[in-house]
Amino acid sequence: MKRKYMIFVLLGVLGVFSACQKENIAAYSDAERINVDLRQMNLTKDTIEVSLGFYEGDVMDIDMKLYVMGYPKDYDREVAIEVVSSNNAEAGKTYELPEKIIMPANDIRCTIPLKVLRDPDLMKAAKSFRINLKSSDDFEVGLYPTLYISVTDDVPTVWIGDENWMKDGSFYLSIEDCFGKCSRVKYKFVYEVLGIYDFSVWNVWGFMYDKAKFVPAKKLLKKELEKWEAVNGPMMDENNERVTFPD
């Protein structure tokens, strides 16, 4: 009898504890906050460096992903933005954005279709602009309110993507440690083979060289370069130096 009584007491205590736990689960009560979804865009920083020298066309499409920290609503909500330009970046000439950006009803994610244009003035100098999310009747600004776009119409002479990585040439490696010295001709060849020029996403934990990506990529580049040279002879860059990749 005493054992049964103890079991009932224990169950009662657990029931009260469980009820208290349920009562203590707080619902999200802050303002609805709009953010740039860097993770969905495969970005480790709020910057995209556009090098149109890699592209044949005159327009590069970028899907700027947004998300709401909060709940969906049963009506459309408008997202407010502002564009801050530098180096004479102009709407309609350097970039295009929709006039209205809508977060659809019953959703907490949407996409801003951004077009980066081949502005003729880019041959003279790079241009940049910053897209800022703004507070509105529907949203407050979240922790990630900005996307910065840098645009050039040239092929870079330095590898893009490892600016924030730890690099010491031994355990922590740079892109140059894997692919060797950069040149325009070499970079364009790398892009043609790999289909990528911004290697910031090839990282471990955001600050380390990802060996699992770079090592097979280097093997592929060496193989493709060998094929190219079998037909065309040595590949020479704009500095009259032969294009090679380290062993």
XYZ file of N, CA and C in Angstrom:
741
model
N 0.837 -1.204 0.000
C 0.000 0.000 0.000
C 0.869 1.250 0.000
N 1.923 1.187 0.843
C 2.821 2.341 0.935
C 3.515 2.571 -0.408
N 3.886 1.461 -1.083
C 4.555 1.584 -2.365
C 3.639 2.241 -3.386
N 2.337 1.838 -3.413
C 1.371 2.435 -4.339
C 1.217 3.921 -4.058
N 1.182 4.274 -2.776
C 1.021 5.681 -2.387
C 2.207 6.511 -2.911
N 3.408 5.951 -2.778
C 4.605 6.655 -3.247
C 4.577 6.836 -4.759
N 4.093 5.829 -5.475
C 4.007 5.937 -6.935
C 3.060 7.050 -7.335
N 1.866 7.128 -6.643
C 0.892 8.186 -6.951
C 1.476 9.569 -6.671
N 2.217 9.711 -5.567
C 2.825 10.994 -5.227
C 3.840 11.390 -6.295
N 4.675 10.406 -6.721
C 5.683 10.673 -7.737
C 5.049 11.097 -9.059
N 3.998 10.405 -9.459
C 3.299 10.772 -10.697
C 2.695 12.162 -10.600
N 2.184 12.494 -9.414
C 1.612 13.828 -9.216
C 2.652 14.910 -9.350
N 3.820 14.680 -8.759
C 4.910 15.664 -8.837
C 5.358 15.844 -10.284
N 5.497 14.721 -10.990
C 5.903 14.802 -12.394
C 4.875 15.547 -13.231
N 3.585 15.327 -12.932
C 2.527 16.022 -13.657
C 2.589 17.516 -13.439
N 2.812 17.927 -12.175
C 2.907 19.361 -11.861
C 4.116 19.963 -12.558
N 5.271 19.235 -12.525
C 6.499 19.718 -13.156
C 6.306 19.881 -14.662
N 5.635 18.878 -15.269
C 5.383 18.931 -16.706
C 4.504 20.114 -17.060
N 3.472 20.369 -16.243
C 2.573 21.502 -16.492
C 3.321 22.813 -16.392
N 4.211 22.909 -15.388
C 5.004 24.130 -15.219
C 5.906 24.342 -16.421
N 6.488 23.243 -16.905
C 7.374 23.341 -18.052
C 6.623 23.874 -19.262
N 5.395 23.364 -19.486
C 4.599 23.812 -20.621
C 4.243 25.280 -20.496
N 3.924 25.719 -19.267
C 3.554 27.111 -19.070
C 4.736 28.038 -19.300
N 5.978 27.519 -19.086
C 7.160 28.361 -19.205
C 7.685 28.480 -20.630
N 7.099 27.767 -21.589
C 7.530 27.863 -22.982
C 6.951 29.146 -23.565
N 7.817 30.108 -23.794
C 7.362 31.426 -24.247
C 7.251 31.460 -25.768
N 6.196 32.062 -26.267
C 6.040 32.261 -27.698
C 6.877 33.462 -28.126
N 7.247 33.501 -29.431
C 8.006 34.636 -29.955
C 7.128 35.879 -29.880
N 7.613 36.905 -29.203
C 6.780 38.089 -28.981
C 7.423 39.379 -29.468
N 8.616 39.281 -30.068
C 9.295 40.471 -30.562
C 8.643 40.917 -31.874
N 9.098 42.066 -32.390
C 8.596 42.557 -33.677
C 9.004 41.596 -34.796
N 8.226 41.575 -35.866
C 8.578 40.787 -37.044
C 9.815 41.435 -37.679
N 10.897 40.669 -37.834
C 12.153 41.249 -38.296
C 12.589 40.616 -39.621
N 12.916 41.473 -40.593
C 13.301 41.023 -41.923
C 14.819 40.974 -42.037
N 15.333 39.900 -42.666
C 16.774 39.664 -42.767
C 17.155 39.188 -44.163
N 18.406 39.457 -44.542
C 18.988 38.820 -45.720
C 19.406 37.413 -45.316
N 19.009 36.416 -46.107
C 19.300 35.021 -45.769
C 20.631 34.615 -46.409
N 21.728 34.950 -45.732
C 23.056 34.678 -46.266
C 23.289 33.184 -46.457
N 22.769 32.375 -45.544
C 22.986 30.925 -45.634
C 22.338 30.351 -46.888
N 21.109 30.750 -47.177
C 20.423 30.259 -48.376
C 21.120 30.719 -49.653
N 21.872 31.821 -49.564
C 22.605 32.338 -50.716
C 24.032 31.780 -50.776
N 24.361 30.854 -49.852
C 25.702 30.269 -49.782
C 26.780 31.331 -49.595
N 26.482 32.323 -48.764
C 27.436 33.392 -48.482
C 27.917 33.281 -47.042
N 29.202 33.559 -46.852
C 29.750 33.609 -45.499
C 29.925 35.045 -45.032
N 29.656 35.999 -45.910
C 29.711 37.416 -45.575
C 28.632 38.129 -46.384
N 28.357 39.380 -46.049
C 27.258 40.090 -46.701
C 27.706 40.804 -47.971
N 28.645 40.204 -48.702
C 29.232 40.829 -49.892
C 29.286 39.839 -51.045
N 28.925 40.325 -52.240
C 29.097 39.555 -53.466
C 29.980 40.358 -54.400
N 31.072 39.741 -54.852
C 31.964 40.387 -55.807
C 31.658 39.829 -57.192
N 31.086 40.672 -58.042
C 30.676 40.260 -59.382
C 31.766 40.643 -60.369
N 32.309 39.652 -61.063
C 33.309 39.888 -62.111
C 32.689 39.493 -63.443
N 32.156 40.472 -64.152
C 31.463 40.192 -65.406
C 32.425 39.755 -66.509
N 33.729 39.905 -66.282
C 34.713 39.432 -67.252
C 34.641 37.938 -67.488
N 34.026 37.196 -66.561
C 33.872 35.745 -66.725
C 32.653 35.395 -67.579
N 31.768 36.359 -67.828
C 30.482 36.062 -68.461
C 30.429 36.579 -69.888
N 29.695 35.845 -70.726
C 29.488 36.262 -72.109
C 28.316 37.231 -72.226
N 27.290 37.042 -71.415
C 26.091 37.876 -71.513
C 26.263 39.246 -70.872
N 25.208 40.059 -70.972
C 25.237 41.420 -70.439
C 24.518 41.555 -69.107
N 23.919 40.462 -68.631
C 23.145 40.523 -67.387
C 23.512 39.325 -66.507
N 23.736 39.606 -65.226
C 23.933 38.521 -64.256
C 22.781 38.582 -63.259
N 22.067 37.474 -63.106
C 20.932 37.423 -62.182
C 21.386 36.923 -60.809
N 20.969 37.639 -59.778
C 21.256 37.247 -58.400
C 19.937 37.189 -57.636
N 19.661 36.064 -57.007
C 18.472 35.930 -56.163
C 18.839 36.328 -54.738
N 18.371 37.486 -54.321
C 18.623 37.972 -52.966
C 17.546 37.391 -52.056
N 17.912 36.437 -51.222
C 16.968 35.708 -50.384
C 16.716 36.463 -49.070
N 15.456 36.524 -48.671
C 15.070 37.159 -47.418
C 14.282 36.181 -46.550
N 14.345 36.391 -45.244
C 13.495 35.622 -44.338
C 13.053 36.515 -43.184
N 11.950 36.120 -42.579
C 11.389 36.867 -41.455
C 11.642 36.098 -40.166
N 12.145 36.798 -39.166
C 12.206 36.234 -37.825
C 10.863 36.586 -37.176
N 9.972 35.643 -37.193
C 8.616 35.883 -36.723
C 7.666 34.877 -37.348
N 6.430 35.255 -37.509
C 5.396 34.334 -37.983
C 4.844 34.766 -39.335
N 4.342 33.804 -40.118
C 3.639 34.173 -41.353
C 2.316 34.861 -41.025
N 1.850 35.665 -41.966
C 0.560 36.340 -41.830
C -0.336 35.912 -42.985
N -1.640 36.106 -42.810
C -2.572 35.688 -43.857
C -2.818 36.791 -44.883
N -1.856 37.689 -45.036
C -1.950 38.753 -46.043
C -0.535 39.077 -46.537
N -0.461 39.677 -47.732
C 0.835 40.081 -48.282
C 1.432 41.211 -47.451
N 2.768 41.182 -47.343
C 3.465 42.260 -46.637
C 4.549 42.841 -47.541
N 4.717 44.154 -47.477
C 5.689 44.806 -48.345
C 7.024 44.968 -47.623
N 8.099 44.682 -48.358
C 9.456 44.824 -47.826
C 10.033 46.139 -48.337
N 10.518 46.963 -47.427
C 11.095 48.260 -47.800
C 12.607 48.145 -47.915
N 13.170 48.726 -48.980
C 14.621 48.728 -49.153
C 15.084 50.121 -49.584
N 16.377 50.347 -49.449
C 17.022 51.511 -50.052
C 18.329 51.047 -50.674
N 18.737 51.719 -51.740
C 20.003 51.384 -52.400
C 20.953 52.559 -52.244
N 22.119 52.269 -51.696
C 23.157 53.291 -51.538
C 24.263 52.965 -52.535
N 24.515 53.891 -53.479
C 25.481 53.645 -54.544
C 26.794 54.365 -54.274
N 27.860 53.777 -54.817
C 29.154 54.455 -54.808
C 29.801 54.254 -56.169
N 30.759 55.096 -56.497
C 31.442 55.035 -57.799
C 30.449 55.125 -58.960
N 29.382 55.920 -58.746
C 28.410 56.204 -59.813
C 27.628 54.991 -60.295
N 27.418 54.000 -59.452
C 26.513 52.902 -59.803
C 25.101 53.452 -59.933
N 24.421 53.111 -61.041
C 23.110 53.702 -61.329
C 22.064 52.632 -61.571
N 20.855 52.874 -61.057
C 19.718 51.999 -61.354
C 19.420 52.072 -62.844
N 19.188 50.917 -63.469
C 18.893 50.870 -64.891
C 20.129 50.808 -65.769
N 21.284 51.108 -65.192
C 22.535 51.077 -65.948
C 23.529 50.065 -65.364
N 23.623 50.047 -64.023
C 24.507 49.103 -63.343
C 23.724 47.947 -62.736
N 22.475 48.219 -62.345
C 21.652 47.185 -61.711
C 20.176 47.485 -61.939
N 19.349 46.462 -61.756
C 17.888 46.607 -61.804
C 17.277 45.870 -60.620
N 16.304 46.499 -59.983
C 15.550 45.903 -58.882
C 14.067 46.131 -59.128
N 13.203 45.231 -58.660
C 11.759 45.448 -58.829
C 11.281 46.669 -58.043
N 10.226 47.295 -58.532
C 9.686 48.475 -57.852
C 9.084 48.116 -56.499
N 8.444 46.947 -56.427
C 7.816 46.507 -55.176
C 8.324 45.124 -54.807
N 8.581 44.916 -53.513
C 9.018 43.615 -53.017
C 7.979 43.135 -52.015
N 7.394 41.987 -52.285
C 6.289 41.491 -51.473
C 6.667 40.182 -50.784
N 6.405 40.123 -49.481
C 6.446 38.864 -48.745
C 5.051 38.254 -48.870
N 4.918 37.127 -49.591
C 3.580 36.582 -49.846
C 2.864 36.169 -48.555
N 1.556 36.166 -48.615
C 0.743 35.706 -47.484
C 1.130 34.283 -47.111
N 1.079 33.990 -45.822
C 1.351 32.658 -45.275
C 2.783 32.183 -45.554
N 3.710 33.127 -45.615
C 5.103 32.766 -45.866
C 6.021 33.653 -45.031
N 7.237 33.152 -44.791
C 8.240 33.961 -44.087
C 9.518 34.068 -44.927
N 9.427 33.679 -46.207
C 10.582 33.783 -47.095
C 10.142 34.362 -48.439
N 11.038 35.156 -49.025
C 10.799 35.646 -50.376
C 12.143 35.946 -51.032
N 12.101 36.244 -52.320
C 13.318 36.488 -53.094
C 13.205 37.805 -53.835
N 14.272 38.598 -53.778
C 14.351 39.817 -54.586
C 15.172 39.486 -55.828
N 14.580 39.563 -57.021
C 15.362 39.298 -58.240
C 16.208 40.524 -58.599
N 17.512 40.400 -58.396
C 18.447 41.487 -58.675
C 19.172 41.195 -59.983
N 19.250 42.181 -60.846
C 19.989 42.049 -62.099
C 21.194 42.991 -62.069
N 22.378 42.427 -62.285
C 23.592 43.234 -62.409
C 23.892 43.365 -63.897
N 24.038 44.596 -64.367
C 24.138 44.887 -65.798
C 25.576 45.213 -66.200
N 25.887 44.909 -67.456
C 27.220 45.226 -67.981
C 27.255 46.704 -68.371
N 27.450 47.523 -67.390
C 27.554 48.969 -67.557
C 28.829 49.275 -68.355
N 28.735 50.004 -69.487
C 29.943 50.305 -70.274
C 31.029 51.009 -69.467
N 30.630 51.776 -68.457
C 31.609 52.512 -67.655
C 32.448 51.596 -66.766
N 32.048 50.320 -66.633
C 32.809 49.388 -65.795
C 34.194 49.100 -66.359
N 34.381 49.344 -67.654
C 35.698 49.150 -68.241
C 36.691 50.187 -67.728
N 36.159 51.308 -67.224
C 37.029 52.370 -66.694
C 37.308 52.162 -65.210
N 36.279 51.739 -64.472
C 36.451 51.564 -63.023
C 35.340 50.677 -62.479
N 35.637 49.985 -61.388
C 34.625 49.151 -60.716
C 33.563 50.037 -60.080
N 32.377 49.466 -59.890
C 31.287 50.173 -59.221
C 30.735 49.292 -58.108
N 30.050 49.903 -57.173
C 29.477 49.133 -56.064
C 28.210 49.793 -55.576
N 27.371 48.984 -54.949
C 26.149 49.511 -54.331
C 25.759 48.600 -53.184
N 25.002 49.163 -52.273
C 24.583 48.425 -51.071
C 23.069 48.453 -50.996
N 22.473 47.274 -50.808
C 21.025 47.174 -50.636
C 20.741 47.037 -49.146
N 20.040 48.000 -48.596
C 19.697 48.006 -47.171
C 18.216 47.692 -46.987
N 17.891 46.733 -46.140
C 16.505 46.541 -45.728
C 16.135 47.652 -44.754
N 14.897 48.130 -44.840
C 14.461 49.239 -43.994
C 13.241 48.841 -43.170
N 13.076 49.495 -42.052
C 11.866 49.286 -41.244
C 10.649 49.816 -42.004
N 9.518 49.153 -41.797
C 8.282 49.549 -42.476
C 7.107 49.270 -41.549
N 5.903 49.450 -42.066
C 4.709 49.142 -41.271
C 4.622 47.654 -40.943
N 5.221 46.814 -41.798
C 5.121 45.363 -41.617
C 6.323 44.749 -40.894
N 7.506 45.358 -41.034
C 8.717 44.724 -40.508
C 9.642 45.720 -39.826
N 10.369 45.205 -38.833
C 11.539 45.895 -38.316
C 12.767 45.251 -38.968
N 13.887 45.932 -38.903
C 15.124 45.412 -39.486
C 15.736 44.385 -38.539
N 16.203 43.256 -39.111
C 16.798 42.191 -38.307
C 18.302 42.336 -38.159
N 18.960 41.223 -37.836
C 20.405 41.228 -37.596
C 21.222 41.276 -38.883
N 20.617 40.881 -40.010
C 21.330 40.834 -41.290
C 20.568 41.672 -42.317
N 20.765 42.982 -42.288
C 19.923 43.872 -43.089
C 20.532 44.338 -44.407
N 21.719 43.852 -44.766
C 22.467 44.483 -45.859
C 23.069 43.451 -46.806
N 23.082 43.800 -48.105
C 23.851 43.047 -49.095
C 24.656 44.050 -49.912
N 25.974 43.847 -49.948
C 26.880 44.751 -50.648
C 27.327 44.089 -51.940
N 27.209 44.804 -53.060
C 27.565 44.269 -54.371
C 28.687 45.103 -54.960
N 29.784 44.440 -55.305
C 30.896 45.090 -55.999
C 30.948 44.529 -57.417
N 31.027 45.422 -58.433
C 30.935 44.976 -59.824
C 32.135 45.473 -60.628
N 32.741 44.572 -61.379
C 33.781 44.933 -62.325
C 33.544 44.191 -63.630
N 34.076 44.719 -64.716
C 33.938 44.037 -66.010
C 35.274 43.454 -66.448
N 36.101 43.117 -65.483
C 37.413 42.577 -65.770
C 37.541 41.213 -65.078
N 38.583 40.472 -65.420
C 38.928 39.238 -64.711
C 39.994 39.601 -63.686
N 39.801 39.259 -62.426
C 40.767 39.660 -61.393
C 42.129 38.993 -61.570
N 43.141 39.589 -60.963
C 44.488 39.010 -60.955
C 44.835 38.452 -59.579
N 43.856 38.420 -58.691
C 44.010 37.753 -57.389
C 42.790 36.873 -57.170
N 43.001 35.744 -56.513
C 41.897 34.817 -56.247
C 40.895 35.463 -55.291
N 39.608 35.225 -55.550
C 38.545 35.787 -54.722
C 38.013 34.709 -53.779
N 37.892 35.045 -52.496
C 37.186 34.148 -51.584
C 37.881 33.805 -50.294
N 39.202 33.973 -50.206
C 39.890 33.560 -48.974
C 40.358 34.747 -48.131
N 39.752 35.914 -48.364
C 40.199 37.121 -47.657
C 40.084 36.988 -46.140
N 39.096 36.245 -45.665
C 38.867 36.126 -44.221
C 39.344 34.790 -43.645
N 40.047 33.993 -44.444
C 40.517 32.706 -43.962
C 41.825 32.860 -43.192
N 42.064 31.917 -42.285
C 43.376 31.825 -41.648
C 44.347 31.215 -42.653
N 45.517 31.804 -42.803
C 46.486 31.328 -43.797
C 47.891 31.411 -43.207
N 48.585 30.275 -43.180
C 49.984 30.308 -42.759
C 50.871 29.431 -43.650
N 50.268 28.874 -44.724
C 51.053 28.095 -45.675
C 51.320 26.658 -45.268
N 50.887 26.235 -44.087
C 51.112 24.849 -43.654
C 49.756 24.173 -43.444
N 49.211 24.279 -42.234
C 47.901 23.674 -41.983
C 46.794 24.538 -42.575
N 46.909 25.838 -42.374
C 45.918 26.775 -42.906
C 46.407 27.268 -44.266
N 45.696 26.909 -45.318
C 46.146 27.205 -46.667
C 45.299 28.286 -47.330
N 45.867 28.897 -48.353
C 45.162 29.891 -49.161
C 44.814 29.272 -50.509
N 44.047 29.989 -51.300
C 43.739 29.519 -52.655
C 45.024 29.431 -53.473
N 45.913 30.391 -53.277
C 47.177 30.383 -54.024
C 48.031 29.171 -53.682
N 47.952 28.696 -52.437
C 48.700 27.489 -52.066
C 48.257 26.289 -52.906
N 46.996 26.276 -53.292
C 46.474 25.151 -54.069
C 46.633 25.370 -55.574
N 46.212 26.540 -56.069
C 46.171 26.785 -57.510
C 47.400 27.524 -58.039
N 48.229 28.033 -57.148
C 49.388 28.794 -57.595
C 49.055 30.251 -57.842
N 50.012 30.973 -58.368
C 49.860 32.406 -58.626
C 48.744 32.655 -59.630
N 47.972 33.706 -59.365
C 46.817 34.015 -60.218
C 47.223 34.934 -61.371
N 46.547 34.757 -62.502
C 46.619 35.693 -63.624
C 45.249 35.690 -64.284
N 44.989 36.651 -65.152
C 43.670 36.715 -65.797
C 43.413 35.474 -66.650
N 44.389 35.086 -67.440
C 44.219 33.914 -68.316
C 43.985 32.661 -67.480
N 44.745 32.508 -66.406
C 44.610 31.331 -65.542
C 43.263 31.315 -64.838
N 42.847 32.480 -64.340
C 41.569 32.566 -63.623
C 40.411 32.211 -64.551
N 40.490 32.701 -65.793
C 39.414 32.404 -66.739
C 39.373 30.910 -67.051
N 40.533 30.285 -67.161
C 40.587 28.835 -67.380
C 39.985 28.086 -66.188
N 40.330 28.515 -64.983
C 39.775 27.894 -63.769
C 38.256 28.009 -63.771
N 37.750 29.173 -64.148
C 36.290 29.361 -64.178
C 35.644 28.462 -65.241
N 36.260 28.371 -66.405
C 35.707 27.535 -67.481
C 35.634 26.066 -67.070
N 36.609 25.607 -66.287
C 36.643 24.202 -65.868
C 35.747 23.950 -64.660
N 35.822 24.823 -63.662
C 35.118 24.586 -62.391
C 33.763 25.277 -62.309
N 33.541 26.313 -63.122
C 32.270 27.038 -63.073
C 32.110 27.892 -61.839
N 33.218 28.293 -61.217
C 33.166 29.105 -60.009
C 34.373 30.035 -59.997
N 34.177 31.265 -59.524
C 35.325 32.167 -59.368
C 35.408 32.740 -57.958
N 34.298 32.751 -57.225
C 34.329 33.200 -55.831
C 34.365 31.948 -54.957
N 35.524 31.677 -54.355
C 35.730 30.439 -53.614
C 35.436 30.580 -52.123
N 34.741 31.639 -51.754
C 34.447 31.850 -50.325
C 33.585 30.727 -49.749
N 32.800 30.055 -50.612
C 31.944 28.964 -50.114
C 32.722 27.653 -49.945
N 33.936 27.590 -50.476
C 34.757 26.388 -50.318
C 35.575 26.508 -49.035
N 34.894 26.461 -47.925
C 35.573 26.674 -46.649
C 35.089 25.673 -45.614
N 35.828 25.589 -44.522
C 35.417 24.814 -43.354
C 35.234 25.804 -42.210
N 34.032 25.846 -41.656
C 33.706 26.721 -40.520
C 33.898 28.202 -40.836
N 33.935 28.546 -42.115
C 33.994 29.955 -42.482
C 35.372 30.575 -42.490
N 36.406 29.862 -42.035
C 37.722 30.506 -41.981
C 38.869 29.584 -42.396
N 38.544 28.402 -42.923
C 39.593 27.453 -43.305
C 39.368 26.931 -44.720
N 40.466 26.695 -45.411
C 40.528 26.048 -46.723
C 39.898 24.656 -46.635
N 38.991 24.330 -47.563
C 38.345 23.018 -47.565
C 39.109 22.070 -48.497
N 39.960 21.263 -47.908
C 40.808 20.341 -48.672
C 39.972 19.403 -49.537
N 38.794 19.006 -49.040
C 37.939 18.059 -49.766
C 37.446 18.635 -51.090
N 37.434 19.949 -51.219
C 37.004 20.579 -52.470
C 38.211 20.972 -53.342
N 39.226 21.561 -52.719
C 40.342 22.099 -53.499
C 41.239 21.017 -54.088
N 41.490 19.947 -53.359
C 42.417 18.928 -53.864
C 41.885 18.258 -55.133
N 40.634 17.754 -55.152
C 40.141 17.180 -56.418
C 39.999 18.216 -57.524
N 39.704 19.476 -57.146
C 39.599 20.538 -58.157
C 40.948 20.756 -58.837
N 42.021 20.754 -58.048
C 43.362 20.947 -58.629
C 43.715 19.787 -59.568
N 43.367 18.564 -59.180
C 43.628 17.409 -60.048
C 42.899 17.555 -61.380
N 41.640 18.004 -61.313
C 40.848 18.200 -62.523
C 41.455 19.296 -63.395
N 41.887 20.394 -62.776
C 42.481 21.501 -63.535
C 43.759 21.059 -64.247
N 44.593 20.299 -63.556
C 45.839 19.823 -64.167
C 45.531 18.900 -65.360
N 44.518 18.055 -65.189
C 44.122 17.131 -66.260
C 43.598 17.888 -67.476
N 42.721 18.894 -67.226
C 42.133 19.667 -68.322
C 43.185 20.540 -69.001
N 44.130 21.059 -68.230
C 45.204 21.861 -68.823
C 46.079 20.994 -69.726
N 46.335 19.772 -69.295
C 47.124 18.840 -70.110
C 46.434 18.570 -71.442
N 45.115 18.385 -71.400
C 44.340 18.169 -72.631
C 44.426 19.391 -73.541
N 44.252 20.572 -72.948
C 44.266 21.818 -73.726
C 45.616 21.999 -74.407
N 46.689 21.744 -73.665
C 48.024 21.963 -74.210
C 48.396 20.901 -75.251
N 47.780 19.731 -75.163
C 48.033 18.691 -76.177
C 47.548 19.145 -77.553
N 46.552 20.011 -77.556
C 45.984 20.517 -78.814
C 46.592 21.869 -79.196
N 46.793 22.734 -78.194
C 47.144 24.127 -78.475
C 48.582 24.517 -78.132
N 49.301 23.633 -77.444
C 50.625 24.004 -76.985
C 50.542 24.690 -75.629
N 51.658 25.122 -75.081
C 51.663 25.723 -73.744
C 50.696 26.904 -73.642
N 49.960 26.949 -72.536
C 49.055 28.071 -72.285
C 49.858 29.195 -71.620
N 49.917 30.342 -72.282
C 50.664 31.482 -71.769
C 49.673 32.542 -71.293
N 49.991 33.181 -70.167
C 49.093 34.211 -69.645
C 49.453 35.587 -70.198
N 48.772 36.608 -69.710
C 48.977 37.972 -70.205
C 50.354 38.540 -69.860
N 51.069 37.871 -68.951
C 52.431 38.290 -68.582
C 53.493 37.456 -69.299
N 53.036 36.672 -70.291
C 53.910 35.777 -71.049
C 54.554 34.711 -70.154
N 53.813 34.320 -69.110
C 54.256 33.235 -68.233
C 53.358 32.021 -68.464
N 53.946 30.844 -68.415
C 53.170 29.628 -68.671
C 52.215 29.360 -67.512
N 50.991 28.993 -67.848
C 49.977 28.634 -66.833
C 50.264 27.240 -66.322
N 50.445 27.099 -65.028
C 50.679 25.796 -64.404
C 49.925 25.744 -63.068
N 49.826 24.536 -62.528
C 49.242 24.345 -61.201
C 50.241 23.550 -60.356
N 50.375 23.876 -59.064
C 51.362 23.194 -58.217
C 51.072 21.690 -58.107
N 52.114 20.922 -57.796
C 51.949 19.478 -57.558
C 51.282 19.247 -56.211
